[in-house]
Coordinates of C-alpha atoms and ligand atoms in Angstrom, one line a residue:
M18 CA -63.1 70.0 -39.7
P19 CA -66.4 69.2 -38.4
E20 CA -66.7 65.9 -36.3
L21 CA -70.0 64.0 -36.0
T22 CA -71.4 62.5 -32.9
N23 CA -72.5 58.8 -33.3
A24 CA -76.3 60.0 -33.4
E25 CA -75.4 62.5 -36.4
V26 CA -73.6 59.8 -38.1
A27 CA -76.6 57.5 -37.7
A28 CA -78.9 60.3 -38.8
A29 CA -76.9 60.6 -41.9
L30 CA -76.9 57.0 -42.8
E31 CA -80.7 56.9 -42.4
E32 CA -80.8 59.9 -44.7
I33 CA -78.8 58.0 -47.3
A34 CA -81.2 55.1 -46.7
D35 CA -84.3 57.3 -47.0
L36 CA -83.0 58.9 -50.3
L37 CA -82.0 55.6 -51.8
E38 CA -85.3 54.1 -51.1
F39 CA -87.1 57.3 -52.5
Q40 CA -85.2 56.7 -55.7
G41 CA -86.3 53.1 -55.8
A42 CA -82.8 51.6 -55.0
N43 CA -82.0 47.8 -54.3
P44 CA -83.9 47.0 -50.9
F45 CA -80.8 45.1 -49.6
R46 CA -78.7 48.3 -50.3
V47 CA -81.2 50.4 -48.4
R48 CA -81.3 47.8 -45.6
A49 CA -77.6 47.7 -45.2
Y50 CA -77.6 51.5 -44.5
R51 CA -80.5 51.2 -41.9
N52 CA -78.8 48.3 -40.2
A53 CA -75.4 50.3 -40.0
A54 CA -77.4 53.2 -38.6
R55 CA -78.8 51.2 -36.0
A56 CA -75.3 49.4 -35.0
I57 CA -73.8 53.0 -34.8
V58 CA -76.4 54.2 -32.5
E59 CA -76.1 51.4 -30.1
W60 CA -72.4 51.2 -30.3
T61 CA -70.7 52.4 -27.1
Q62 CA -67.5 53.8 -28.5
V63 CA -67.5 57.0 -30.3
V64 CA -66.8 56.9 -34.2
S65 CA -65.0 60.1 -34.5
D66 CA -62.5 59.0 -31.9
L67 CA -61.3 56.3 -34.4
R68 CA -58.4 57.3 -36.6
P69 CA -59.7 58.2 -40.3
K70 CA -58.2 54.7 -41.6
D71 CA -59.2 52.5 -38.7
S72 CA -62.0 50.7 -40.4
E73 CA -61.0 47.3 -38.8
T74 CA -62.7 48.4 -35.6
L75 CA -66.0 49.2 -37.5
T76 CA -66.2 46.1 -39.7
Q77 CA -66.3 44.2 -36.4
L78 CA -69.7 45.7 -35.9
P79 CA -72.7 43.6 -37.2
G80 CA -73.6 44.3 -40.7
I81 CA -70.9 46.8 -41.6
G82 CA -68.3 45.8 -44.4
E83 CA -65.2 47.7 -45.4
D84 CA -67.2 49.9 -47.8
L85 CA -69.6 51.1 -45.5
A86 CA -66.8 51.3 -42.6
Q87 CA -64.9 53.6 -44.8
K88 CA -68.1 55.8 -45.5
I89 CA -68.8 56.0 -41.9
L90 CA -65.3 57.1 -41.0
V91 CA -65.5 59.8 -43.7
L92 CA -68.9 60.9 -42.3
A93 CA -67.6 61.1 -38.7
H94 CA -64.5 63.1 -39.7
T95 CA -65.7 65.4 -42.3
G96 CA -69.6 65.8 -41.6
T97 CA -70.6 64.2 -45.0
V98 CA -69.7 61.7 -47.9
P99 CA -70.0 62.2 -51.7
L100 CA -72.9 59.6 -51.8
L101 CA -74.9 61.6 -49.7
E102 CA -74.2 64.9 -51.3
E103 CA -74.8 63.5 -54.7
L104 CA -78.3 62.1 -53.4
R105 CA -79.3 65.3 -51.9
S106 CA -78.7 67.2 -55.0
Q107 CA -80.9 64.7 -56.9
V108 CA -83.9 65.0 -54.5
P109 CA -85.7 68.3 -53.9
E110 CA -85.1 69.4 -50.2
S111 CA -88.8 69.8 -49.6
V112 CA -89.3 66.2 -50.4
L113 CA -86.9 65.2 -47.6
A114 CA -89.3 66.5 -45.0
M115 CA -91.9 64.4 -46.6
L116 CA -89.7 61.2 -45.9
R117 CA -90.1 61.9 -42.2
V118 CA -93.8 61.5 -42.0
P119 CA -94.8 58.6 -40.2
G120 CA -96.9 56.0 -42.2
L121 CA -95.5 57.3 -45.3
G122 CA -92.0 56.2 -46.2
P123 CA -89.8 56.7 -49.1
K124 CA -91.9 54.6 -51.7
R125 CA -95.2 56.2 -51.0
A126 CA -93.5 59.7 -50.8
A127 CA -92.1 58.9 -54.4
T128 CA -95.6 58.1 -55.6
L129 CA -97.1 61.2 -54.2
H130 CA -94.2 63.4 -55.6
H131 CA -94.5 61.9 -59.1
Q132 CA -98.3 61.4 -59.4
L133 CA -99.5 64.4 -57.7
G134 CA -96.5 66.6 -57.8
V135 CA -96.5 67.1 -54.1
K136 CA -93.3 68.8 -52.9
T137 CA -93.9 70.2 -49.5
L138 CA -95.6 69.2 -46.3
D139 CA -98.1 71.9 -46.7
E140 CA -98.9 70.6 -50.2
L141 CA -99.2 67.2 -48.7
R142 CA -101.7 68.3 -46.0
E143 CA -103.7 70.1 -48.9
A144 CA -103.6 67.0 -51.1
C145 CA -105.0 64.8 -48.2
E146 CA -107.6 67.4 -47.2
S147 CA -109.0 67.6 -50.8
H148 CA -109.1 63.7 -50.8
R149 CA -106.8 63.4 -53.7
V150 CA -104.5 61.0 -51.9
R151 CA -107.0 58.4 -51.3
Q152 CA -107.7 58.1 -55.0
L153 CA -104.2 57.0 -55.7
K154 CA -103.6 53.4 -56.3
G155 CA -102.5 51.6 -53.2
F156 CA -103.4 54.4 -50.8
G157 CA -107.3 54.7 -49.7
E158 CA -108.9 56.5 -47.2
K159 CA -107.3 55.0 -44.1
I160 CA -103.7 55.8 -45.3
E161 CA -104.7 59.3 -46.3
A162 CA -105.8 59.8 -42.7
A163 CA -102.6 58.3 -41.2
I164 CA -100.6 60.6 -43.4
L165 CA -102.5 63.5 -42.2
E166 CA -101.8 62.7 -38.5
G167 CA -98.3 61.9 -39.5
I168 CA -97.6 65.5 -40.7
D169 CA -98.5 66.8 -37.3
L170 CA -96.2 64.2 -35.7
A171 CA -93.5 65.1 -38.2
A172 CA -93.8 68.5 -37.3
Q173 CA -93.3 68.0 -33.8
A174 CA -90.4 65.7 -34.1
G175 CA -88.6 68.3 -36.1
E176 CA -88.8 70.4 -33.0
R177 CA -87.8 68.0 -30.4
M178 CA -85.0 65.5 -30.1
C179 CA -85.1 62.2 -28.2
W180 CA -83.2 62.3 -24.8
A181 CA -80.6 59.8 -25.6
Y182 CA -79.4 61.8 -28.7
A183 CA -79.3 65.0 -26.7
D184 CA -77.3 63.3 -24.2
Q185 CA -74.4 62.3 -26.6
I186 CA -74.5 65.9 -27.7
A187 CA -74.6 67.2 -24.1
Q188 CA -71.6 65.1 -23.3
S189 CA -69.6 66.0 -26.2
L190 CA -70.4 69.8 -25.2
L191 CA -69.2 69.3 -21.9
E192 CA -66.2 67.6 -23.0
H193 CA -65.3 70.6 -25.3
M194 CA -66.2 73.4 -22.6
R195 CA -64.0 71.4 -20.0
Q196 CA -61.0 72.0 -22.1
M197 CA -61.2 75.7 -21.3
P198 CA -59.2 76.2 -17.9
G199 CA -61.2 79.3 -16.7
I200 CA -64.6 77.5 -16.2
E201 CA -65.1 76.7 -12.4
K202 CA -68.5 75.1 -12.9
L203 CA -70.7 73.6 -15.6
E204 CA -74.3 72.2 -15.2
F205 CA -77.1 71.4 -17.6
A206 CA -80.5 72.6 -16.7
G207 CA -83.7 72.4 -18.5
S208 CA -85.7 69.5 -19.7
Y209 CA -82.4 67.5 -20.3
R210 CA -81.6 67.6 -16.6
R211 CA -85.2 66.7 -15.8
G212 CA -84.7 63.4 -17.9
K213 CA -87.7 64.4 -20.1
E214 CA -88.0 62.0 -22.9
T215 CA -87.6 64.6 -25.6
V216 CA -85.7 67.8 -25.2
G217 CA -86.5 71.0 -27.2
D218 CA -83.2 72.8 -26.4
L219 CA -80.3 72.3 -24.0
D220 CA -79.8 74.9 -21.3
L221 CA -76.1 75.2 -19.9
L222 CA -74.9 77.0 -16.9
A223 CA -71.5 78.3 -16.2
V224 CA -69.6 79.8 -13.5
A225 CA -66.4 81.6 -14.7
G226 CA -64.2 84.7 -13.9
D227 CA -64.2 85.7 -17.4
G228 CA -67.5 85.3 -19.2
Q229 CA -66.5 86.7 -22.7
Q230 CA -63.7 84.1 -22.9
V231 CA -66.3 81.2 -22.0
M232 CA -68.5 82.4 -24.8
D233 CA -65.6 82.7 -27.2
H234 CA -64.9 78.9 -26.6
F235 CA -68.6 78.3 -26.7
A236 CA -68.7 79.5 -30.2
Q237 CA -66.1 76.8 -31.2
A238 CA -68.3 74.0 -30.1
P239 CA -68.2 70.7 -32.0
G240 CA -71.0 70.4 -34.5
L241 CA -71.7 74.3 -34.6
D242 CA -74.0 75.6 -37.3
K243 CA -74.2 79.1 -36.3
V244 CA -74.2 81.5 -33.3
V245 CA -77.8 82.5 -32.9
A246 CA -77.4 85.4 -30.3
R247 CA -74.8 86.8 -28.0
G248 CA -75.0 89.1 -25.0
D249 CA -73.0 89.8 -21.9
T250 CA -74.0 86.7 -20.1
K251 CA -76.1 84.8 -22.3
M252 CA -75.5 83.2 -25.7
S253 CA -77.3 80.7 -27.9
I254 CA -76.0 78.3 -30.7
R255 CA -77.5 76.2 -33.0
L256 CA -75.9 72.9 -34.0
R257 CA -76.1 71.0 -37.4
S258 CA -78.1 68.4 -35.6
G259 CA -80.9 71.2 -35.5
L260 CA -80.4 71.3 -31.6
Q261 CA -80.2 74.8 -30.1
V262 CA -78.1 75.4 -26.8
D263 CA -78.5 78.3 -24.6
L264 CA -75.5 79.2 -22.3
R265 CA -75.8 81.5 -19.3
V266 CA -72.7 82.6 -17.4
V267 CA -73.8 83.2 -13.9
P268 CA -72.1 84.2 -10.5
E269 CA -71.1 81.5 -8.1
E270 CA -73.3 82.7 -5.3
S271 CA -76.4 82.5 -7.3
L272 CA -75.7 79.1 -9.2
G273 CA -78.2 77.1 -7.0
A274 CA -80.9 79.8 -7.8
A275 CA -80.1 79.7 -11.5
L276 CA -79.8 75.9 -11.7
Q277 CA -83.2 75.9 -10.0
Y278 CA -84.9 78.5 -12.0
F279 CA -83.5 77.1 -15.3
T280 CA -84.2 73.6 -14.8
G281 CA -87.9 74.1 -14.4
S282 CA -90.3 73.1 -15.4
K283 CA -92.2 76.3 -15.8
A284 CA -95.2 74.6 -14.1
H285 CA -93.0 73.7 -11.2
N286 CA -91.4 77.1 -10.8
I287 CA -94.9 78.8 -10.9
V288 CA -96.0 76.8 -7.9
L289 CA -92.7 77.4 -6.2
R290 CA -93.1 81.1 -6.8
G291 CA -96.6 81.0 -5.4
R292 CA -95.6 79.2 -2.2
A293 CA -92.6 81.9 -1.7
K294 CA -95.1 84.7 -2.0
T295 CA -97.3 83.4 0.8
L296 CA -94.2 83.3 3.0
G297 CA -93.5 86.9 2.1
L298 CA -90.3 85.8 -0.2
K299 CA -89.3 86.3 -3.7
V300 CA -87.5 83.8 -5.8
N301 CA -85.6 84.3 -9.1
E302 CA -82.7 83.3 -10.9
Y303 CA -80.4 85.1 -8.5
G304 CA -81.7 83.8 -5.1
V305 CA -84.6 83.7 -2.6
F306 CA -85.1 87.3 -1.1
R307 CA -87.1 88.9 1.9
G308 CA -87.4 92.5 0.7
D309 CA -83.8 93.5 -0.2
E310 CA -82.0 90.7 1.9
R311 CA -80.9 87.7 0.2
V312 CA -81.6 84.6 2.2
G313 CA -80.3 81.7 -0.1
G314 CA -79.3 80.7 -3.6
R315 CA -75.8 79.2 -3.6
T316 CA -77.1 75.9 -3.8
E317 CA -80.5 74.5 -4.9
Q318 CA -80.9 72.9 -1.3
E319 CA -80.8 76.3 0.0
V320 CA -83.6 77.6 -2.3
Y321 CA -85.8 74.8 -1.3
E322 CA -84.9 75.1 2.2
A323 CA -85.6 78.7 2.4
L324 CA -89.2 77.8 1.4
G325 CA -89.5 75.2 4.1
L326 CA -89.3 72.2 1.4
P327 CA -86.9 69.4 1.0
W328 CA -84.8 69.4 -2.1
I329 CA -86.7 67.8 -5.0
A330 CA -85.3 65.6 -7.7
P331 CA -85.1 67.4 -11.1
E332 CA -87.1 64.4 -12.7
L333 CA -89.8 65.0 -10.4
R334 CA -90.2 68.6 -11.2
E335 CA -93.5 68.8 -13.3
A336 CA -95.9 70.2 -10.8
R337 CA -97.6 66.8 -10.7
E338 CA -97.3 65.3 -7.3
E339 CA -93.9 66.5 -6.0
F340 CA -95.2 69.3 -3.8
D341 CA -98.0 67.3 -2.1
W342 CA -95.3 64.3 -1.4
A343 CA -93.0 67.0 -0.1
D344 CA -95.5 68.5 2.3
R345 CA -96.5 64.9 3.6
G346 CA -92.7 64.0 3.9
C347 CA -93.0 61.1 1.6
L348 CA -90.9 62.1 -1.4
P349 CA -90.0 58.8 -2.9
E350 CA -86.4 57.7 -2.9
L351 CA -86.0 57.3 -6.7
V352 CA -84.6 54.0 -8.3
S353 CA -81.2 54.3 -9.7
L354 CA -79.0 52.3 -12.2
T355 CA -77.1 50.8 -9.3
D356 CA -80.3 49.3 -8.1
I357 CA -80.7 47.2 -11.2
C358 CA -79.8 43.5 -10.8
G359 CA -80.6 42.1 -14.3
D360 CA -82.7 42.6 -17.6
L361 CA -85.9 40.9 -18.4
H362 CA -86.1 41.6 -22.1
A363 CA -83.4 40.9 -24.6
H364 CA -83.0 39.3 -28.1
T365 CA -80.2 37.3 -29.7
D366 CA -79.3 36.1 -33.3
W367 CA -81.9 33.4 -33.0
T368 CA -84.3 36.0 -34.1
D369 CA -83.6 39.5 -35.0
G370 CA -80.8 40.3 -32.6
T371 CA -77.3 40.6 -33.7
A372 CA -75.3 38.8 -30.8
T373 CA -75.2 35.0 -29.7
I374 CA -76.7 34.0 -26.5
E375 CA -73.2 33.8 -24.9
E376 CA -72.2 37.3 -26.2
M377 CA -75.3 38.9 -24.6
A378 CA -74.7 36.8 -21.3
L379 CA -71.2 38.2 -21.1
A380 CA -72.1 41.9 -21.9
A381 CA -74.8 41.7 -19.2
K382 CA -72.3 40.3 -16.7
K383 CA -70.0 43.2 -17.5
L384 CA -72.8 45.5 -16.5
G385 CA -72.9 44.0 -13.2
W386 CA -75.9 42.1 -13.6
S387 CA -76.7 38.7 -12.2
Y388 CA -79.3 37.5 -14.6
L389 CA -80.6 38.2 -18.1
A390 CA -83.7 37.0 -19.8
I391 CA -83.5 35.9 -23.2
T392 CA -86.8 36.8 -24.7
D393 CA -86.6 36.2 -28.5
H394 CA -89.8 36.6 -30.6
S395 CA -92.4 33.9 -31.2
K396 CA -93.2 32.7 -34.8
R397 CA -96.1 35.1 -35.7
V398 CA -93.2 37.9 -36.0
T399 CA -92.1 36.3 -39.3
M400 CA -90.1 39.5 -40.3
A401 CA -87.8 38.9 -37.2
N402 CA -87.5 35.2 -37.8
G403 CA -89.8 34.4 -34.8
L404 CA -89.4 31.0 -33.0
T405 CA -91.6 28.0 -33.3
A406 CA -92.1 25.8 -30.1
E407 CA -89.4 23.5 -31.6
R408 CA -86.7 26.1 -32.2
L409 CA -87.7 27.7 -28.7
R410 CA -86.9 24.4 -27.1
A411 CA -83.6 24.2 -28.9
Q412 CA -82.7 27.7 -27.9
W413 CA -83.6 26.6 -24.3
Q414 CA -81.2 23.7 -24.5
E415 CA -78.6 26.1 -25.7
I416 CA -79.2 28.2 -22.7
D417 CA -78.7 25.4 -20.4
R418 CA -75.3 24.7 -22.0
V419 CA -74.1 28.6 -21.9
N420 CA -75.5 28.5 -18.2
Q421 CA -73.2 25.6 -17.4
R422 CA -70.3 27.2 -19.1
L423 CA -70.6 30.7 -17.5
K424 CA -69.9 31.7 -13.9
G425 CA -71.6 34.9 -12.3
I426 CA -74.4 35.6 -14.6
R427 CA -77.6 33.4 -15.1
L428 CA -79.6 33.3 -18.3
L429 CA -83.4 32.7 -18.0
K430 CA -85.2 30.8 -20.4
G431 CA -87.8 33.3 -21.7
V432 CA -89.7 34.4 -24.7
E433 CA -91.5 37.5 -26.0
V434 CA -94.8 35.8 -27.3
D435 CA -97.1 37.6 -29.5
I436 CA -100.6 38.5 -28.7
L437 CA -102.5 37.5 -31.8
E438 CA -104.6 39.8 -33.9
G439 CA -107.7 37.7 -33.1
G440 CA -106.8 37.1 -29.3
G441 CA -104.9 34.3 -27.8
L442 CA -101.2 33.8 -27.7
D443 CA -98.7 32.6 -30.4
L444 CA -97.3 29.6 -28.4
S445 CA -99.4 27.0 -26.5
D446 CA -99.7 27.0 -22.6
E447 CA -97.8 23.6 -22.8
V448 CA -94.6 25.4 -24.1
L449 CA -95.1 28.6 -22.1
A450 CA -95.2 26.6 -18.8
E451 CA -91.8 25.5 -19.4
A452 CA -90.4 29.2 -19.5
D453 CA -88.7 30.8 -16.5
W454 CA -90.0 34.0 -17.9
V455 CA -92.7 35.1 -20.5
V456 CA -93.5 38.6 -21.6
A457 CA -96.2 39.2 -24.0
S458 CA -96.7 41.9 -26.7
V459 CA -98.7 43.4 -29.3
H460 CA -97.0 43.6 -32.6
Y461 CA -100.0 43.3 -35.0
G462 CA -103.5 44.4 -35.2
Q463 CA -102.4 47.7 -33.9
N464 CA -105.2 49.6 -35.7
Q465 CA -108.0 47.7 -33.9
S466 CA -110.5 49.6 -31.7
R467 CA -109.7 50.3 -27.8
E468 CA -112.1 47.6 -26.8
R469 CA -110.6 45.0 -28.9
I470 CA -106.9 45.6 -28.0
T471 CA -107.7 45.9 -24.4
R472 CA -109.5 42.9 -24.4
R473 CA -106.6 40.9 -26.1
V474 CA -104.3 42.3 -23.6
V475 CA -106.4 41.5 -20.6
E476 CA -106.9 38.0 -21.7
A477 CA -103.2 37.5 -22.2
L478 CA -102.5 38.9 -18.6
Q479 CA -105.0 36.2 -17.5
N480 CA -103.0 33.5 -19.0
P481 CA -101.4 31.9 -15.8
Y482 CA -98.0 31.5 -17.8
V483 CA -97.6 35.0 -18.9
H484 CA -95.6 37.2 -16.3
C485 CA -95.2 40.6 -17.9
F486 CA -96.8 42.8 -20.7
S487 CA -94.2 44.4 -22.9
H488 CA -94.1 47.8 -24.4
P489 CA -97.6 48.6 -23.4
T490 CA -98.7 51.3 -25.8
G491 CA -96.4 50.3 -28.8
R492 CA -95.5 54.1 -29.5
L493 CA -92.2 55.0 -31.0
I494 CA -91.4 58.7 -29.9
G495 CA -91.9 61.1 -33.0
R496 CA -92.7 58.1 -35.4
R497 CA -95.7 56.1 -34.2
K498 CA -98.7 57.1 -31.9
P499 CA -99.6 54.5 -29.1
Y500 CA -102.4 52.2 -30.1
E501 CA -105.6 52.5 -28.5
I502 CA -105.6 50.8 -25.3
D503 CA -107.3 51.4 -22.0
L504 CA -104.2 51.3 -19.8
E505 CA -106.0 51.7 -16.6
A506 CA -108.1 48.8 -17.1
V507 CA -104.9 46.7 -18.1
M508 CA -103.5 47.9 -14.8
K509 CA -106.3 46.9 -12.7
V510 CA -106.2 43.3 -14.1
A511 CA -102.4 43.2 -13.8
A512 CA -102.7 44.2 -10.0
A513 CA -105.5 41.5 -9.3
E514 CA -103.5 39.1 -11.2
R515 CA -100.2 40.2 -10.0
K516 CA -98.6 40.6 -13.3
V517 CA -95.8 43.1 -14.3
L518 CA -96.0 45.8 -16.8
E519 CA -92.7 46.7 -18.7
L520 CA -91.2 50.0 -19.1
N521 CA -89.3 49.4 -22.3
A522 CA -86.0 51.2 -21.9
H523 CA -85.4 51.8 -25.8
P524 CA -84.8 55.6 -26.1
M525 CA -87.5 55.6 -28.9
R526 CA -89.9 53.7 -27.1
L527 CA -89.8 54.5 -23.2
D528 CA -92.9 52.8 -22.8
L529 CA -94.6 53.1 -20.3
D530 CA -94.0 56.7 -20.0
D531 CA -93.5 58.6 -17.0
V532 CA -97.3 59.4 -16.2
A533 CA -98.2 55.7 -16.9
C534 CA -95.3 54.7 -14.5
A535 CA -96.8 56.8 -11.8
A536 CA -100.3 55.2 -12.4
A537 CA -98.6 51.7 -12.0
R538 CA -97.3 52.7 -8.8
R539 CA -100.5 54.0 -7.5
L540 CA -102.4 50.8 -8.6
G541 CA -99.8 48.5 -7.0
V542 CA -98.5 47.0 -10.2
L543 CA -94.6 46.3 -10.2
V544 CA -92.8 47.7 -13.3
A545 CA -89.9 45.6 -15.0
I546 CA -87.6 47.8 -16.9
G547 CA -86.3 45.8 -19.9
T548 CA -83.8 47.0 -22.5
D549 CA -85.3 45.1 -25.5
A550 CA -81.7 44.9 -26.4
H551 CA -80.9 43.6 -30.0
S552 CA -77.1 43.7 -29.5
T553 CA -74.7 43.7 -26.8
D554 CA -74.5 47.6 -26.7
G555 CA -78.4 47.6 -26.7
L556 CA -78.1 46.5 -23.0
E557 CA -76.8 50.1 -22.1
A558 CA -80.3 51.4 -22.7
M559 CA -81.2 50.5 -19.1
R560 CA -80.3 53.9 -17.9
Y561 CA -82.8 55.6 -20.2
G562 CA -85.5 53.3 -18.8
V563 CA -84.2 54.2 -15.1
L564 CA -84.5 57.8 -16.0
Q565 CA -88.1 57.4 -17.1
A566 CA -88.9 55.5 -14.1
R567 CA -87.6 58.1 -11.8
R568 CA -89.8 60.7 -13.5
G569 CA -92.5 58.5 -12.7
G570 CA -91.8 58.6 -9.1
L571 CA -90.7 54.8 -8.8
T572 CA -88.5 53.6 -6.1
A573 CA -86.4 50.5 -6.1
A574 CA -89.2 48.5 -4.5
D575 CA -91.6 49.5 -7.4
V576 CA -89.2 48.0 -10.0
L577 CA -89.2 44.3 -10.3
N578 CA -85.5 43.8 -11.5
T579 CA -83.9 45.5 -8.6
R580 CA -84.4 42.2 -6.9
S581 CA -82.4 38.9 -7.3
W582 CA -83.8 36.3 -9.6
A583 CA -84.3 33.9 -6.5
Q584 CA -86.4 36.9 -4.9
I585 CA -88.4 37.5 -8.3
K586 CA -89.3 33.6 -8.5
K587 CA -90.7 33.4 -5.0
L588 CA -92.7 36.8 -6.0
L589 CA -94.2 35.1 -9.0
K590 CA -94.9 31.7 -7.4
R591 CA -97.0 33.6 -4.5
K592 CA -99.7 34.2 -7.2
Ligands
DGT615 P1 -87.6 72.2 -23.6 O1 -86.3 73.0 -23.9 O2 -88.9 72.6 -24.6 O3 -87.4 70.8 -23.7 O4 -88.1 72.5 -22.0 P2 -87.2 73.3 -21.0 O5 -88.1 72.9 -19.6 O6 -85.8 73.0 -20.9 O7 -87.7 74.8 -21.4 P3 -86.9 76.0 -21.7 O8 -85.5 75.6 -22.2 O9 -87.6 76.9 -22.5 O10 -86.4 76.8 -20.4 C1 -85.7 75.9 -19.3 C2 -86.2 76.3 -18.0 O11 -86.1 77.9 -17.6 C3 -87.8 76.2 -18.0 O12 -88.2 74.9 -17.6 C4 -88.3 77.1 -16.9 C5 -87.2 78.3 -16.9 N1 -87.8 79.4 -17.8 C6 -87.3 80.0 -18.9 N2 -88.0 81.1 -19.4 C7 -88.9 81.2 -18.5 C8 -89.8 82.2 -18.2 O13 -90.1 83.1 -19.0 N3 -90.6 82.1 -17.2 C9 -90.5 81.0 -16.3 N4 -91.2 80.9 -15.3 N5 -89.6 80.3 -16.3 C10 -88.8 80.2 -17.4
CA616 CA1 -84.5 73.4 -22.6
CA617 CA1 -83.9 77.2 -23.5
ZN618 ZN1 -88.6 42.6 -27.8

């Protein structure tokens, strides 16, 4: 019986929501499935570990009642539920792909399907290009252009999976493979090991006495769709999640060389091979060679050492600055999760979070942090029940009370203040001045010109009470492109005003991205890694943020929240 990972369960719930919405079902019912999907993604336990009848554990999650809990358990243990099968049979499969197009959504997809007879992405593209879409009621020129852009994004998103989902799958694969006694070593390579924000496929290396036995076991992997290819030492499988996994069985003495080779990136390896050549050496997946003589390859260190280089962390292997740093002996000592002392971006049930202030505090304490900034939305974000000045002050009183009750964790009185469409902030300076920590963000007016958005943000950073600019480009990986913004100009202002930029750790955001993190470091702007958690489990996203920061070459000193709150306060005062 197939067992689903949490990510796969969540995807199935989202699909149910999409299909229901496509059919014009009750919005509350649709919402219930979406909320459940989010709760399952953020949940730290594995659903399929629960017994098929144990719905009580699930009904404790926010927004999950008995009926949904039952469905989730059936999904996790059997791979599907009757409702999903029924919905799938009612909606043409090609329409499903349309539902994935950003900016389209089930309602508009239904209109296109019924009024233009559009059934596939190609037909949709054709309908946009011949301007038939803009003529429909409620669509227009702008939406037509957005759909066209979305078709490209959707095509890419179908090919790559965000790192956090790939990680769940990778971990369940490791667990499965470890059940086989004959395997001596197992290592993931490829973009997954480099911590790239999206992963095309997984690359797994194994050292084992009997390669055929390993491959037989690999063919029993959880979530298997089919075996794509199988050779003597190499095998590829496809999982139902759409992810492909390449397995290679390698001899122990070349594990280091294979790991180096298959970790890539391709660009990094090209530079490496070029350097080997100038030294009269040859590098491949079996080792480093001078003529016929093997001079290394058991470990990665040996490979780099043979080329006169220090070992380079996988996250840096993109042929950007790592070779230059290695030559100058200044490879950064990358930040790690254990350096993190607290989180500076979190939501509660006062706005669109699901946990109370106290629950969030206790969860942060459990992660070993010494502070947590409560940064709920301001009033402009009506969809999230944003806070007025009055409610914000009431929340801060509650935070004072919780702080008195709790030991070992300090809650900061913060807010995520909206940068308004017309410029200016959603709360007065008088209120902001009372906060411990203010993050500002853009939620509305994301379609404005580069000049306008940049000016709004620069003005916000010049406000003396704003400390940090949150999710700076607004992108959602595979769903929404970054808005137009001159990040370099923003960073220069941040550096001059000693303001902080956020690296939002949510796995679909990771915003700043790796390249922007590196730019921040170069320009002397500190980065705050914030989880933007909307539940206690959401705090676990910190590790995705840390991974992205590492790809940007950030050290502990480059990240604000590796410091104690006392140190941060001193730093903020010095402005
Ligand atoms: P992905 O899967 O698209 O997220 O990215 P990667 O980097 O995991 O790429 P993948 O899976 O095609 O190959 C894994 C690594 O193996 C890649 O980073 C470099 C190495 N590699 C694979 N095939 C070749 C090749 O034909 N030439 C070179 N130079 N390197 C290769
Ligand atoms: Ca790969
Ligand atoms: Ca591959
Ligand atoms: Zn937020």
